[in-house]
N, CA, C, O and CB atoms as a CASP TS submission, in Angstrom:
PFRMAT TS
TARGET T0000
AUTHOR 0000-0000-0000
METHOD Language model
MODEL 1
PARENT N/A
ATOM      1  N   UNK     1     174.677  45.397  -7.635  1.00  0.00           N
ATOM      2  CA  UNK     1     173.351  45.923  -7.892  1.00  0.00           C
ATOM      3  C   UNK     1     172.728  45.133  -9.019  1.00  0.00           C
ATOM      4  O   UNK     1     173.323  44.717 -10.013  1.00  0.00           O
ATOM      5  CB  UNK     1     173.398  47.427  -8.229  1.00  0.00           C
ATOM      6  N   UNK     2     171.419  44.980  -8.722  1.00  0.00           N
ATOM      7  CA  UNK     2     170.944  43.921  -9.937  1.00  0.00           C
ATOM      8  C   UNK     2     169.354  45.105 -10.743  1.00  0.00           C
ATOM      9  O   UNK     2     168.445  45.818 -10.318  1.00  0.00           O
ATOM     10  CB  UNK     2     170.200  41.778  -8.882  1.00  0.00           C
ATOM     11  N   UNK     3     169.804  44.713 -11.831  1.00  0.00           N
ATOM     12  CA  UNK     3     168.443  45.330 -12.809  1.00  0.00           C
ATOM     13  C   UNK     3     167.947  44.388 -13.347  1.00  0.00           C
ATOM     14  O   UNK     3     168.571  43.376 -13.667  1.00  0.00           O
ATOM     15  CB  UNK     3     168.669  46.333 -13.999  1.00  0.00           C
ATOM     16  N   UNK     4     166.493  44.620 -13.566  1.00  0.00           N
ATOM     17  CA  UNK     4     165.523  43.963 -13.955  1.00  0.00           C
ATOM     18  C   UNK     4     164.963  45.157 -15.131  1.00  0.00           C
ATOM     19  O   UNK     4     164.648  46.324 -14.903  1.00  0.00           O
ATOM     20  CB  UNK     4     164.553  43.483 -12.651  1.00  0.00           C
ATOM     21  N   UNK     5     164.965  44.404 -16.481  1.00  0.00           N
ATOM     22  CA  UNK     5     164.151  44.625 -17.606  1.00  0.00           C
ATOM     23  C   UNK     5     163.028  43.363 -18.137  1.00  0.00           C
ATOM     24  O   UNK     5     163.197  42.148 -18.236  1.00  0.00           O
ATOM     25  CB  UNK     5     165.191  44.950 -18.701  1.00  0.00           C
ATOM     26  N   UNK     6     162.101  44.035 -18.359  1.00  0.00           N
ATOM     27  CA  UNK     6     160.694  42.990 -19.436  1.00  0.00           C
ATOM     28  C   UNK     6     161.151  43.405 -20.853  1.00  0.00           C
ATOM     29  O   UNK     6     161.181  44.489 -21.436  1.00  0.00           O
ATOM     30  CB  UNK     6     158.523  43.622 -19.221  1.00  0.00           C
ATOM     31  N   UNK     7     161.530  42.027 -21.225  1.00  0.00           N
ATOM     32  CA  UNK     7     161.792  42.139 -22.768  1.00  0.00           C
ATOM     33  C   UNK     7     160.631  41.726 -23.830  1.00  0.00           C
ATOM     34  O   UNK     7     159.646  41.331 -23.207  1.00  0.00           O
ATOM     35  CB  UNK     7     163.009  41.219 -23.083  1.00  0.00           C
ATOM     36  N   UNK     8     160.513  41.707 -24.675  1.00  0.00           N
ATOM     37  CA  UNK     8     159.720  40.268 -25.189  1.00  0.00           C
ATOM     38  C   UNK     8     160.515  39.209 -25.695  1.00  0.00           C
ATOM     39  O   UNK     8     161.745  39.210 -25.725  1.00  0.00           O
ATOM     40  CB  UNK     8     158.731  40.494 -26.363  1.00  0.00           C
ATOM     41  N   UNK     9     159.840  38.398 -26.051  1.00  0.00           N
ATOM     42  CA  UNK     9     160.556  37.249 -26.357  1.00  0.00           C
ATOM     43  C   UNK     9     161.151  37.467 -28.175  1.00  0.00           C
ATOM     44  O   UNK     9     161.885  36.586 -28.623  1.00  0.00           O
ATOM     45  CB  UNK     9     159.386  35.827 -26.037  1.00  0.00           C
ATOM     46  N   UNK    10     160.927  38.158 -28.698  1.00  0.00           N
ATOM     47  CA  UNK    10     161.518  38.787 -29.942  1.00  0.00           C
ATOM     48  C   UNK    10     162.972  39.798 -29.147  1.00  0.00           C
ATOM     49  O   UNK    10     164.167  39.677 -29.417  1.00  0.00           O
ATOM     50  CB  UNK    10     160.044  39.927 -30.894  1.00  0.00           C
ATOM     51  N   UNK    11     162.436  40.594 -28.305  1.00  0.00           N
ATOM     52  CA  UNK    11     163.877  41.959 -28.291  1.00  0.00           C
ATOM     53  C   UNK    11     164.974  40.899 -27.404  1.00  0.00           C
ATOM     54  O   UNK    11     166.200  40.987 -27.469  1.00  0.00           O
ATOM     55  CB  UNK    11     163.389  44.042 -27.000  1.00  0.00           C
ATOM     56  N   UNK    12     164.255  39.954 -26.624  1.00  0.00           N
ATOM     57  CA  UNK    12     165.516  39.077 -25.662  1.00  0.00           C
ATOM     58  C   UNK    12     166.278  37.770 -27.308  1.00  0.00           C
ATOM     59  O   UNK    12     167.423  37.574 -27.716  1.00  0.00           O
ATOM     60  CB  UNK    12     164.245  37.648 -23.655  1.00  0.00           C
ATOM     61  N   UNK    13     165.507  37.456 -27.553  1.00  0.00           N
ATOM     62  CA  UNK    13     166.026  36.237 -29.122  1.00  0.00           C
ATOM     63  C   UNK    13     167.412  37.698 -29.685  1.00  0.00           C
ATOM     64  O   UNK    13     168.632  37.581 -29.797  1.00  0.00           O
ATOM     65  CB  UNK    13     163.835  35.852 -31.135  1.00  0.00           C
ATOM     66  N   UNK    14     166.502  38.948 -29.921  1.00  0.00           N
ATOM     67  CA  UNK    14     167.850  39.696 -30.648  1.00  0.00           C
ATOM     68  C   UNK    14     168.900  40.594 -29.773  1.00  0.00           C
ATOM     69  O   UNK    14     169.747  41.285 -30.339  1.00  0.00           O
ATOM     70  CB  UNK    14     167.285  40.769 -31.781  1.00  0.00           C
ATOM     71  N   UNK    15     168.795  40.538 -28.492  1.00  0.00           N
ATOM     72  CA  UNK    15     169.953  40.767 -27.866  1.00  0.00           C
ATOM     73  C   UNK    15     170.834  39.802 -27.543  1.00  0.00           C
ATOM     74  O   UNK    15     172.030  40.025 -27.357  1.00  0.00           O
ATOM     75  CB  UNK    15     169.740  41.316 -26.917  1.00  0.00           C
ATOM     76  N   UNK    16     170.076  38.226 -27.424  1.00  0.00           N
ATOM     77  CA  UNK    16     170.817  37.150 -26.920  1.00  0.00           C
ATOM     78  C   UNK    16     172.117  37.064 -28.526  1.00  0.00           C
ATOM     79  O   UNK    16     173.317  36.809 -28.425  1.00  0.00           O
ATOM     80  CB  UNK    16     169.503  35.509 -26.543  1.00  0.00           C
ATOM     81  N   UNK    17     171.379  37.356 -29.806  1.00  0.00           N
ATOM     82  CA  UNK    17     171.920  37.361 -30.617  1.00  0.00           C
ATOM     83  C   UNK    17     172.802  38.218 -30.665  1.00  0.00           C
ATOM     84  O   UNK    17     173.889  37.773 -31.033  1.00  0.00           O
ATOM     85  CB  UNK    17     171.346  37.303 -31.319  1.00  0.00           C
ATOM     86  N   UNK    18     172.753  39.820 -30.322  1.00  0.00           N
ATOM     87  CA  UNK    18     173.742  40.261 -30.811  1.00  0.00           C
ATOM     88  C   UNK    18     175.157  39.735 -29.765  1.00  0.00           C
ATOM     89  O   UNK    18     176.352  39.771 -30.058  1.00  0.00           O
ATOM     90  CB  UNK    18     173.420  41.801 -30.989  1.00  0.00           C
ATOM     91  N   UNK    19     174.568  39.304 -28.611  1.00  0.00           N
ATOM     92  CA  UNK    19     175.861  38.751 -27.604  1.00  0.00           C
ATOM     93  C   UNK    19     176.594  37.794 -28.189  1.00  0.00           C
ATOM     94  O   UNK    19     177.825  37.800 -28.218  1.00  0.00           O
ATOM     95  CB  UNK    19     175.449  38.082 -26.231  1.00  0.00           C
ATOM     96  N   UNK    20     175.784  36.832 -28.737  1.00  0.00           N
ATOM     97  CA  UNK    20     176.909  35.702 -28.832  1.00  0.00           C
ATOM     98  C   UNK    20     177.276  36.524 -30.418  1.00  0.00           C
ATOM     99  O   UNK    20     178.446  36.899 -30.345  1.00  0.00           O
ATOM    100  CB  UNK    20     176.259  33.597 -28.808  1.00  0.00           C
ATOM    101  N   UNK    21     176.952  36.729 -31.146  1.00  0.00           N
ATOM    102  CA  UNK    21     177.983  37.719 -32.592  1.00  0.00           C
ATOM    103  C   UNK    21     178.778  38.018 -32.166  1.00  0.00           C
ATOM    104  O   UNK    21     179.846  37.823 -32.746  1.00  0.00           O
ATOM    105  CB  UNK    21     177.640  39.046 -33.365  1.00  0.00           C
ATOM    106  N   UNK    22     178.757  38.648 -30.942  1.00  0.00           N
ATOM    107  CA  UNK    22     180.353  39.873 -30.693  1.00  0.00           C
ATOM    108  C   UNK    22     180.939  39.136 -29.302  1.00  0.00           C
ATOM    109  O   UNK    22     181.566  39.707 -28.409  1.00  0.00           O
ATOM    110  CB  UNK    22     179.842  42.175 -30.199  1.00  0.00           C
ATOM    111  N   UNK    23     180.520  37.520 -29.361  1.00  0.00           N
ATOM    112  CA  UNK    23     181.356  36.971 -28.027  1.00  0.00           C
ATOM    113  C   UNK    23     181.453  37.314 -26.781  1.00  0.00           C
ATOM    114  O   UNK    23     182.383  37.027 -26.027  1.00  0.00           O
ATOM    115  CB  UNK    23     182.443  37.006 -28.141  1.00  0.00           C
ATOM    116  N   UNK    24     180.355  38.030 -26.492  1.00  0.00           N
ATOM    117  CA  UNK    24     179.957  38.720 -25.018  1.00  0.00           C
ATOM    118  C   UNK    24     179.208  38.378 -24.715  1.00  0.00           C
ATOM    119  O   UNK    24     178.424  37.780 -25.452  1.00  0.00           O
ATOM    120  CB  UNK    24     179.720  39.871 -24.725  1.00  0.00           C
ATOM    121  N   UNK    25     178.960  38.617 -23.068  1.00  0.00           N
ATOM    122  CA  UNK    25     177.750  37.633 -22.324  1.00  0.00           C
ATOM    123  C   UNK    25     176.421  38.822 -22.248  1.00  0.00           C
ATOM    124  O   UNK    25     176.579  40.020 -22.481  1.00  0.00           O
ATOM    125  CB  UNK    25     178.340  36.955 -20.341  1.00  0.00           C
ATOM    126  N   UNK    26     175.440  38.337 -21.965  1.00  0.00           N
ATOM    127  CA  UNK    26     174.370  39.097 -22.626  1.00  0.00           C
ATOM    128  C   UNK    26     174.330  40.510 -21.259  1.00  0.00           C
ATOM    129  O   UNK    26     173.884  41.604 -21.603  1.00  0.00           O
ATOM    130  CB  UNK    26     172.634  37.896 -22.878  1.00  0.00           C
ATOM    131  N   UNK    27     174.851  40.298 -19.726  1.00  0.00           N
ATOM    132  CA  UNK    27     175.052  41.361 -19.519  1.00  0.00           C
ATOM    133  C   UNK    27     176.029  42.657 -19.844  1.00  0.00           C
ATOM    134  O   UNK    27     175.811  43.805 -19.458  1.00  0.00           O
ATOM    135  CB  UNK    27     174.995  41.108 -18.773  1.00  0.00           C
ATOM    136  N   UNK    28     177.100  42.240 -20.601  1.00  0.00           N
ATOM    137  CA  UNK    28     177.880  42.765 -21.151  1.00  0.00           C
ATOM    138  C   UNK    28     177.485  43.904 -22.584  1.00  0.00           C
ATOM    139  O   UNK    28     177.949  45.002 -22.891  1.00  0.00           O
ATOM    140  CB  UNK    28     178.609  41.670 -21.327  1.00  0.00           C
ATOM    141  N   UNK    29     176.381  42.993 -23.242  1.00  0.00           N
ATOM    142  CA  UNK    29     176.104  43.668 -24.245  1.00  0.00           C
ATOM    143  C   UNK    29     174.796  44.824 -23.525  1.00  0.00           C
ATOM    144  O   UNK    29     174.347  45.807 -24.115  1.00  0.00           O
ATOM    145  CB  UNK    29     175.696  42.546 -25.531  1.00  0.00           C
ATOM    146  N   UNK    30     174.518  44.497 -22.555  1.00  0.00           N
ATOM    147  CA  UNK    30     173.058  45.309 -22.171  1.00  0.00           C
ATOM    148  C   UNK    30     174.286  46.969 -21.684  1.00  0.00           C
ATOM    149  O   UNK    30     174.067  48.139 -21.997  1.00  0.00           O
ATOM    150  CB  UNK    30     171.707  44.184 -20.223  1.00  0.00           C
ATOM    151  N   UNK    31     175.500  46.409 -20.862  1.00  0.00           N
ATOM    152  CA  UNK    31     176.447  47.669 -20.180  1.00  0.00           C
ATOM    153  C   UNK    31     175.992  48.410 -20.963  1.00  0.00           C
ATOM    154  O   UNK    31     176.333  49.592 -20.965  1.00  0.00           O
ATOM    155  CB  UNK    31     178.102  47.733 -20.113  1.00  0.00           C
ATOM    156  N   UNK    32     177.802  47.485 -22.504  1.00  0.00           N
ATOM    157  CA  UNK    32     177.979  48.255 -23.193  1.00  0.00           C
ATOM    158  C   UNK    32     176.975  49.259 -24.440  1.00  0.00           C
ATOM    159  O   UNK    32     177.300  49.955 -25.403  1.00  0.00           O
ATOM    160  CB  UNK    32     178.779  47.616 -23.466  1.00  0.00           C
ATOM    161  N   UNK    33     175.918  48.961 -23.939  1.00  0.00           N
ATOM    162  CA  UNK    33     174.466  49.821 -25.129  1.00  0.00           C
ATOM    163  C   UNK    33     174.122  51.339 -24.213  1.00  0.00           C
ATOM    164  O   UNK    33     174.053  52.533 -24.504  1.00  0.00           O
ATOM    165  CB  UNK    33     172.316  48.476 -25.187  1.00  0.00           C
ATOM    166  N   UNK    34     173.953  50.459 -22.891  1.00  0.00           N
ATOM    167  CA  UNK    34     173.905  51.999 -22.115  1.00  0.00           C
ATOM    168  C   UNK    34     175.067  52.933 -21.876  1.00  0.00           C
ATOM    169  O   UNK    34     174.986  54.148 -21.694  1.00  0.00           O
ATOM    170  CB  UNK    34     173.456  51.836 -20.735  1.00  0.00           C
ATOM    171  N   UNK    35     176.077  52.250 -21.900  1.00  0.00           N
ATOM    172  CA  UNK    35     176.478  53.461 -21.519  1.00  0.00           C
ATOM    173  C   UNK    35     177.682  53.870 -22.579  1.00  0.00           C
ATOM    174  O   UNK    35     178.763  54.448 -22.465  1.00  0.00           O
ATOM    175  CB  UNK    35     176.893  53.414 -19.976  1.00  0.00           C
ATOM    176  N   UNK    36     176.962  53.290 -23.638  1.00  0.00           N
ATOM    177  CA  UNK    36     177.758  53.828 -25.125  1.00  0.00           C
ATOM    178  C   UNK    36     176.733  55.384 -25.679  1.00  0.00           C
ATOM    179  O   UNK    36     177.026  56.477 -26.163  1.00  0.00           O
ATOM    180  CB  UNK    36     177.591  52.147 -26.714  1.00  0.00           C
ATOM    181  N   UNK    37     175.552  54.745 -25.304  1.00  0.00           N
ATOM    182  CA  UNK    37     174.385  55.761 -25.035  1.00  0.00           C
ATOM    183  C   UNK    37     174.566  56.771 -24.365  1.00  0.00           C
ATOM    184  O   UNK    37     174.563  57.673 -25.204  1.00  0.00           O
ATOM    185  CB  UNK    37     173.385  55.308 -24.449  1.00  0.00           C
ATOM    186  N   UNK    38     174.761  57.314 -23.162  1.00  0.00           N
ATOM    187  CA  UNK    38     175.318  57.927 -22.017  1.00  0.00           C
ATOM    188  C   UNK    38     176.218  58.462 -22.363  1.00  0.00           C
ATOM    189  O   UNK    38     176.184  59.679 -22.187  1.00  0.00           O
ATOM    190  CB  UNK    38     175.628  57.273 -21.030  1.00  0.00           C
ATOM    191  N   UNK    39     177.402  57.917 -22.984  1.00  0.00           N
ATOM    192  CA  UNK    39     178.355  59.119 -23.399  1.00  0.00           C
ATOM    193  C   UNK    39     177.885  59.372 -24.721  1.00  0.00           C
ATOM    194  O   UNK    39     178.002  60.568 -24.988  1.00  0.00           O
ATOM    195  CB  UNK    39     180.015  58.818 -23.389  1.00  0.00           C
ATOM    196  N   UNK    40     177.641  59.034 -25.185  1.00  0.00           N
ATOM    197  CA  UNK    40     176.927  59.940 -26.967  1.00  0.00           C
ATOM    198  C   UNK    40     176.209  60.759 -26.737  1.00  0.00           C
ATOM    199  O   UNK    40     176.097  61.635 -27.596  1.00  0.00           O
ATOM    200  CB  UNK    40     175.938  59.171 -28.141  1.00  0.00           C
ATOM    201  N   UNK    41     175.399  60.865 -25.500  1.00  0.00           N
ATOM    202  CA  UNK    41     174.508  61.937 -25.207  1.00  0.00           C
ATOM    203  C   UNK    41     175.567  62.932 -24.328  1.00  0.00           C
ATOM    204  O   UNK    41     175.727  64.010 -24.900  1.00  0.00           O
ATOM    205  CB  UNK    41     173.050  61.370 -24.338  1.00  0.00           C
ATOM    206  N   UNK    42     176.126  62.834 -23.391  1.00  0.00           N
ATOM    207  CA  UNK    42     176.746  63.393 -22.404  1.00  0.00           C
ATOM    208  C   UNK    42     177.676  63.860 -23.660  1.00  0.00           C
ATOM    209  O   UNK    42     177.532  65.082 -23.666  1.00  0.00           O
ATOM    210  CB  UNK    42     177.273  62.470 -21.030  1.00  0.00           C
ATOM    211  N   UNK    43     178.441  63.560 -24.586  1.00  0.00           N
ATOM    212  CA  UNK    43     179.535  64.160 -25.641  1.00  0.00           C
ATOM    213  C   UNK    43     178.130  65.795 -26.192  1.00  0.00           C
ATOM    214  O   UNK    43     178.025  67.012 -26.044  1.00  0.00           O
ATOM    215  CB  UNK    43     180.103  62.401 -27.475  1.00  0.00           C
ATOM    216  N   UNK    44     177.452  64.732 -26.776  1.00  0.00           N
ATOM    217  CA  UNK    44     176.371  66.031 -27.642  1.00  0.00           C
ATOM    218  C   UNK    44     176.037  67.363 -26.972  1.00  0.00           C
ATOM    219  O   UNK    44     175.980  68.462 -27.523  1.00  0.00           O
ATOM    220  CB  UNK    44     174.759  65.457 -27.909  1.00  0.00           C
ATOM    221  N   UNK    45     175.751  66.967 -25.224  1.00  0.00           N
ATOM    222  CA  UNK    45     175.218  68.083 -24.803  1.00  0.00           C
ATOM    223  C   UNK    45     176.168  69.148 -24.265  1.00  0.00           C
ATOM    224  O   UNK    45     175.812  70.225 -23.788  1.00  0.00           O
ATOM    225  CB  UNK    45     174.313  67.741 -23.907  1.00  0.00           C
ATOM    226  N   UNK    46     177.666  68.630 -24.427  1.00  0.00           N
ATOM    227  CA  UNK    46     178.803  69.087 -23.133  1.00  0.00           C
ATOM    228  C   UNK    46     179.995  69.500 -24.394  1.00  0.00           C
ATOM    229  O   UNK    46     181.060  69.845 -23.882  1.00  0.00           O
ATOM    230  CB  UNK    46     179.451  67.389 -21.673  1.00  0.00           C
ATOM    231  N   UNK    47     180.003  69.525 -25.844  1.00  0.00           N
ATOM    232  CA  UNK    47     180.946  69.373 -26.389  1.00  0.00           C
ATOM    233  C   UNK    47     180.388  70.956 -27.099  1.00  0.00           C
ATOM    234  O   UNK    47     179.601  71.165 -28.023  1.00  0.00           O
ATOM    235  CB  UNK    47     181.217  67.862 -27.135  1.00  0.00           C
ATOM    236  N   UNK    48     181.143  71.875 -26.256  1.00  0.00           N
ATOM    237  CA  UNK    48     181.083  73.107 -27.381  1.00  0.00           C
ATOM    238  C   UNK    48     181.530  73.828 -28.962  1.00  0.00           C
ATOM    239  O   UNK    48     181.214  74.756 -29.707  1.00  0.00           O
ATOM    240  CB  UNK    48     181.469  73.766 -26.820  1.00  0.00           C
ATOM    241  N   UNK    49     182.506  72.654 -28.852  1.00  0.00           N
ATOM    242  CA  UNK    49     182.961  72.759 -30.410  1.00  0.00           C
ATOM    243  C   UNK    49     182.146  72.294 -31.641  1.00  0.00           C
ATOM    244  O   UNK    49     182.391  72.573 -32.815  1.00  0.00           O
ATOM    245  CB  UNK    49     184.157  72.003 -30.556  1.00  0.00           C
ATOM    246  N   UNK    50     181.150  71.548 -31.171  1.00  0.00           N
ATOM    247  CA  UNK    50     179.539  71.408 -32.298  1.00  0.00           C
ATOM    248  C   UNK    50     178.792  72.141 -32.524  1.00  0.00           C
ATOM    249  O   UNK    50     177.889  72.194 -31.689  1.00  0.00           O
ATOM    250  CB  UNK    50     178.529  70.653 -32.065  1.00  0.00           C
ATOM    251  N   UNK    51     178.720  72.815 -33.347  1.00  0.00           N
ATOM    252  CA  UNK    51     177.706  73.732 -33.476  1.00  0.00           C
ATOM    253  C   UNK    51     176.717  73.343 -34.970  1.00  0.00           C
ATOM    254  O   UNK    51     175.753  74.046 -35.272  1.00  0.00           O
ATOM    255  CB  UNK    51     178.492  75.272 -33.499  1.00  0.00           C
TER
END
């Protein structure tokens, strides 16, 4: 499955950046944002021991 995002040319310069920092390829860093996202939200809304 392929996704398509419009970046600008500033938010694509600082994702290309944070990829090569942490030695990952820039789809790698797009995964790991969503769905580090996805479970931080899915933990918050599903975790009854937070109050």
């Amino acid at each position: 499955m392929e996704v398509f995002i419009q970046l600008t040319d500033a938010e694509l310069n600082l994702a290309k950046n944070y990829a090569a920092t942490h030695s990952i390829s820039l789809e790698d860093a797009f995964k790991q944002a969503l769905f580090d996202k996805i479970k931080d939200e899915y933990y918050v809304t599903t975790d009854t021991t937070k109050k």
